Amino acid sequence: MSTIYHVNQPADFELVITDILRYHKESNASSLLLTLAGDLGAGKTTFTQQFGRLIGVSEPITSPTFTIMKQYEISHTYFDTMIHIDAYRFESEEEAGPLHLDELLAQTRTLICIEWPERIASFIPAQAIHIDISISEGEQRLVEVTYPGEGGRTV
Ligand SMILES: Nc1ncnc2c1ncn2[C@@H]1O[C@H](COP(=O)(O)OP(=O)(O)O)[C@@H](O)[C@H]1O
Ligand SMILES: [Mg+2]
């Protein structure tokens, strides 16, 4: 089971993000991990940019395709740090070792967004929220959000 949203423009990701933030609040967890799946150009980076904007990231969020990881300090009710990872360039899971994902995941008050999670599937813990974005028609995107324990969904 998952929740489906029809998103007509990037700013409308806000509806999805508001629901995710509500879930996060109710979960009482310190950090939040989101995986973002979808083809090139689906809107994974755009989603992360919108999330960053809503939680107060002031710098421009650019795609970390070449740097693999980018980190932003923020001052938000739930988060001090936002980490944006793009695993697109990993050809094998071993390459992800230097990221020290386990240490990043253990950080408190941190939002972590991971694009191309399927490249590092074995590193993705069970508490991740899975987001799948696909292009439906023209500018419209279909966003499928699967919360931990909703089953049936792997990275
Ligand atoms: N409804 C929408 N939601 C998200 N992106 C959209 C939408 N409509 C158009 N776009 C455009 O699609 C592109 C998505 O690119 P990007 O976020 O970099 O994709 P990805 O990270 O999945 O490769 C951007 O140029 C964005 O402006
Ligand atoms: Mg991207």
Coordinates of C-alpha atoms and ligand atoms in Angstrom, one line a residue:
M1 CA 0.0 0.0 0.0
S2 CA 1.2 3.5 -0.8
T3 CA 0.0 7.0 -1.3
I4 CA -0.3 8.4 -4.8
Y5 CA -0.1 12.1 -5.7
H6 CA -0.6 13.9 -9.0
V7 CA 1.8 16.8 -9.1
N8 CA 1.3 19.4 -11.9
Q9 CA 4.3 21.6 -11.1
P10 CA 7.4 21.5 -8.9
A11 CA 5.8 23.8 -6.2
D12 CA 3.0 21.2 -5.8
F13 CA 5.5 18.8 -4.3
E14 CA 4.6 20.7 -1.2
L15 CA 1.5 18.6 -0.6
V16 CA 3.7 15.5 -0.5
I17 CA 6.3 17.1 1.7
T18 CA 3.7 18.3 4.2
D19 CA 2.4 14.7 4.6
I20 CA 5.9 13.4 5.0
L21 CA 6.7 16.0 7.7
R22 CA 3.5 15.1 9.5
Y23 CA 4.6 11.4 9.4
H24 CA 8.0 12.4 10.7
K25 CA 6.5 14.4 13.6
E26 CA 4.3 11.5 14.6
S27 CA 7.1 9.0 14.4
N28 CA 9.1 10.8 17.0
A29 CA 12.3 9.8 15.1
S30 CA 15.2 12.2 15.2
S31 CA 16.3 11.8 11.6
L32 CA 14.4 11.2 8.3
L33 CA 15.6 9.2 5.3
L34 CA 13.9 9.5 2.0
T35 CA 14.8 7.5 -1.1
L36 CA 13.9 9.0 -4.5
A37 CA 13.5 6.6 -7.4
G38 CA 12.5 7.5 -11.0
D39 CA 14.0 7.9 -14.4
L40 CA 16.4 10.8 -15.4
G41 CA 14.4 13.9 -15.5
A42 CA 11.5 12.5 -13.4
G43 CA 12.0 15.2 -10.7
K44 CA 14.1 13.6 -7.9
T45 CA 16.4 16.6 -7.6
T46 CA 13.5 19.0 -8.0
F47 CA 11.6 17.3 -5.2
T48 CA 14.7 17.6 -3.0
Q49 CA 15.0 21.3 -3.9
Q50 CA 11.4 21.9 -2.9
F51 CA 11.9 20.0 0.4
G52 CA 15.0 22.1 1.1
R53 CA 13.2 25.3 0.3
L54 CA 10.4 24.4 2.7
I55 CA 12.7 23.6 5.6
G56 CA 14.8 26.7 5.1
V57 CA 17.8 25.8 3.0
S58 CA 19.0 29.2 1.8
E59 CA 21.7 28.1 -0.6
P60 CA 20.8 26.8 -4.1
I61 CA 20.5 23.0 -4.1
T62 CA 22.1 21.6 -7.1
S63 CA 22.3 18.1 -8.3
P64 CA 25.1 16.2 -6.5
T65 CA 25.7 13.9 -9.5
F66 CA 29.4 14.6 -9.6
T67 CA 30.1 15.3 -6.0
I68 CA 27.9 12.4 -4.9
M69 CA 26.9 14.1 -1.7
K70 CA 26.1 17.7 -0.5
Q71 CA 25.3 18.9 2.9
Y72 CA 23.3 21.9 4.0
E73 CA 23.1 23.4 7.5
I74 CA 19.6 24.6 8.5
S75 CA 17.7 25.9 11.4
H76 CA 14.4 24.1 11.5
T77 CA 12.1 22.7 14.1
Y78 CA 13.0 19.1 13.2
F79 CA 16.4 19.4 11.4
D80 CA 19.8 20.9 11.7
T81 CA 21.2 19.3 8.6
M82 CA 20.0 18.2 5.2
I83 CA 22.1 15.7 3.2
H84 CA 21.5 15.1 -0.5
I85 CA 23.1 12.0 -2.1
D86 CA 23.0 11.0 -5.7
A87 CA 24.1 7.4 -6.1
Y88 CA 23.7 7.5 -9.9
R89 CA 27.4 7.1 -10.6
F90 CA 28.0 4.1 -8.4
E91 CA 28.6 1.0 -10.4
S92 CA 28.9 -1.3 -7.4
E93 CA 27.8 -1.1 -3.8
E94 CA 31.4 -1.2 -2.7
E95 CA 32.0 2.3 -4.1
A96 CA 29.5 3.6 -1.6
G97 CA 31.8 2.6 1.4
P98 CA 33.5 6.0 1.6
L99 CA 30.2 7.7 2.1
H100 CA 29.9 6.2 5.5
L101 CA 26.2 6.0 5.1
D102 CA 25.8 4.2 8.5
E103 CA 27.4 7.2 10.2
L104 CA 25.2 9.7 8.3
L105 CA 22.1 7.7 9.2
A106 CA 23.1 7.7 12.9
Q107 CA 23.2 11.5 12.9
T108 CA 20.4 13.2 14.8
R109 CA 18.1 15.8 13.4
T110 CA 19.1 15.1 9.9
L111 CA 17.1 14.9 6.7
I112 CA 18.8 12.6 4.1
C113 CA 17.5 12.4 0.5
I114 CA 19.0 9.7 -1.7
E115 CA 18.5 9.7 -5.5
W116 CA 19.1 6.3 -7.3
P117 CA 18.8 4.3 -4.0
E118 CA 18.6 1.1 -6.1
R119 CA 22.4 1.5 -6.7
I120 CA 23.1 1.1 -3.0
A121 CA 20.1 -1.0 -2.0
S122 CA 21.7 -3.0 0.7
F123 CA 22.7 0.2 2.6
I124 CA 19.1 1.5 2.8
P125 CA 17.6 0.7 6.2
A126 CA 14.0 -0.3 6.8
Q127 CA 12.9 3.0 8.3
A128 CA 13.3 4.8 4.9
I129 CA 10.3 6.4 3.2
H130 CA 10.3 5.4 -0.5
I131 CA 9.3 7.9 -3.1
D132 CA 8.8 7.0 -6.7
I133 CA 8.4 9.7 -9.3
S134 CA 7.3 9.1 -12.8
I135 CA 6.3 11.3 -15.7
S136 CA 2.6 10.8 -16.4
E137 CA 1.7 13.4 -19.1
G138 CA 3.5 16.5 -20.1
E139 CA 4.6 18.3 -17.0
Q140 CA 2.5 16.1 -14.7
R141 CA 4.2 13.7 -12.3
L142 CA 2.9 10.7 -10.5
V143 CA 4.4 10.5 -7.0
E144 CA 4.1 7.3 -5.0
V145 CA 5.0 7.4 -1.3
T146 CA 5.5 4.2 0.6
Y147 CA 6.0 4.5 4.4
P148 CA 8.0 1.9 6.4
G149 CA 6.0 -1.2 7.1
E150 CA 3.6 -0.7 4.3
G151 CA 5.2 -3.7 2.7
G152 CA 5.5 -4.9 -0.8
R153 CA 8.0 -2.3 -1.7
T154 CA 11.8 -2.7 -1.9
V155 CA 14.3 -0.2 -3.2
Ligands
LIG1 N1 5.5 18.6 -12.0 C1 6.9 18.6 -12.1 N2 7.5 18.1 -11.1 C2 8.9 18.0 -11.1 N3 9.7 18.4 -12.1 C3 9.0 18.9 -13.2 C4 7.6 19.0 -13.2 N4 7.3 19.6 -14.4 C5 8.4 19.8 -15.0 N5 9.5 19.5 -14.3 C6 10.9 19.6 -14.7 O1 11.5 18.3 -14.9 C7 12.9 18.3 -14.6 C8 13.2 17.3 -13.6 O2 14.6 17.3 -13.5 P1 15.3 16.7 -12.2 O3 14.6 17.1 -10.9 O4 16.7 17.1 -12.3 O5 15.1 15.1 -12.4 P2 15.9 13.9 -11.8 O6 16.7 14.4 -10.6 O7 14.8 12.9 -11.5 O8 16.8 13.4 -12.9 C9 13.2 19.8 -14.2 O9 13.7 20.5 -15.3 C10 11.8 20.3 -13.7 O10 11.7 21.7 -13.8
MG2 MG 18.7 14.2 -10.1

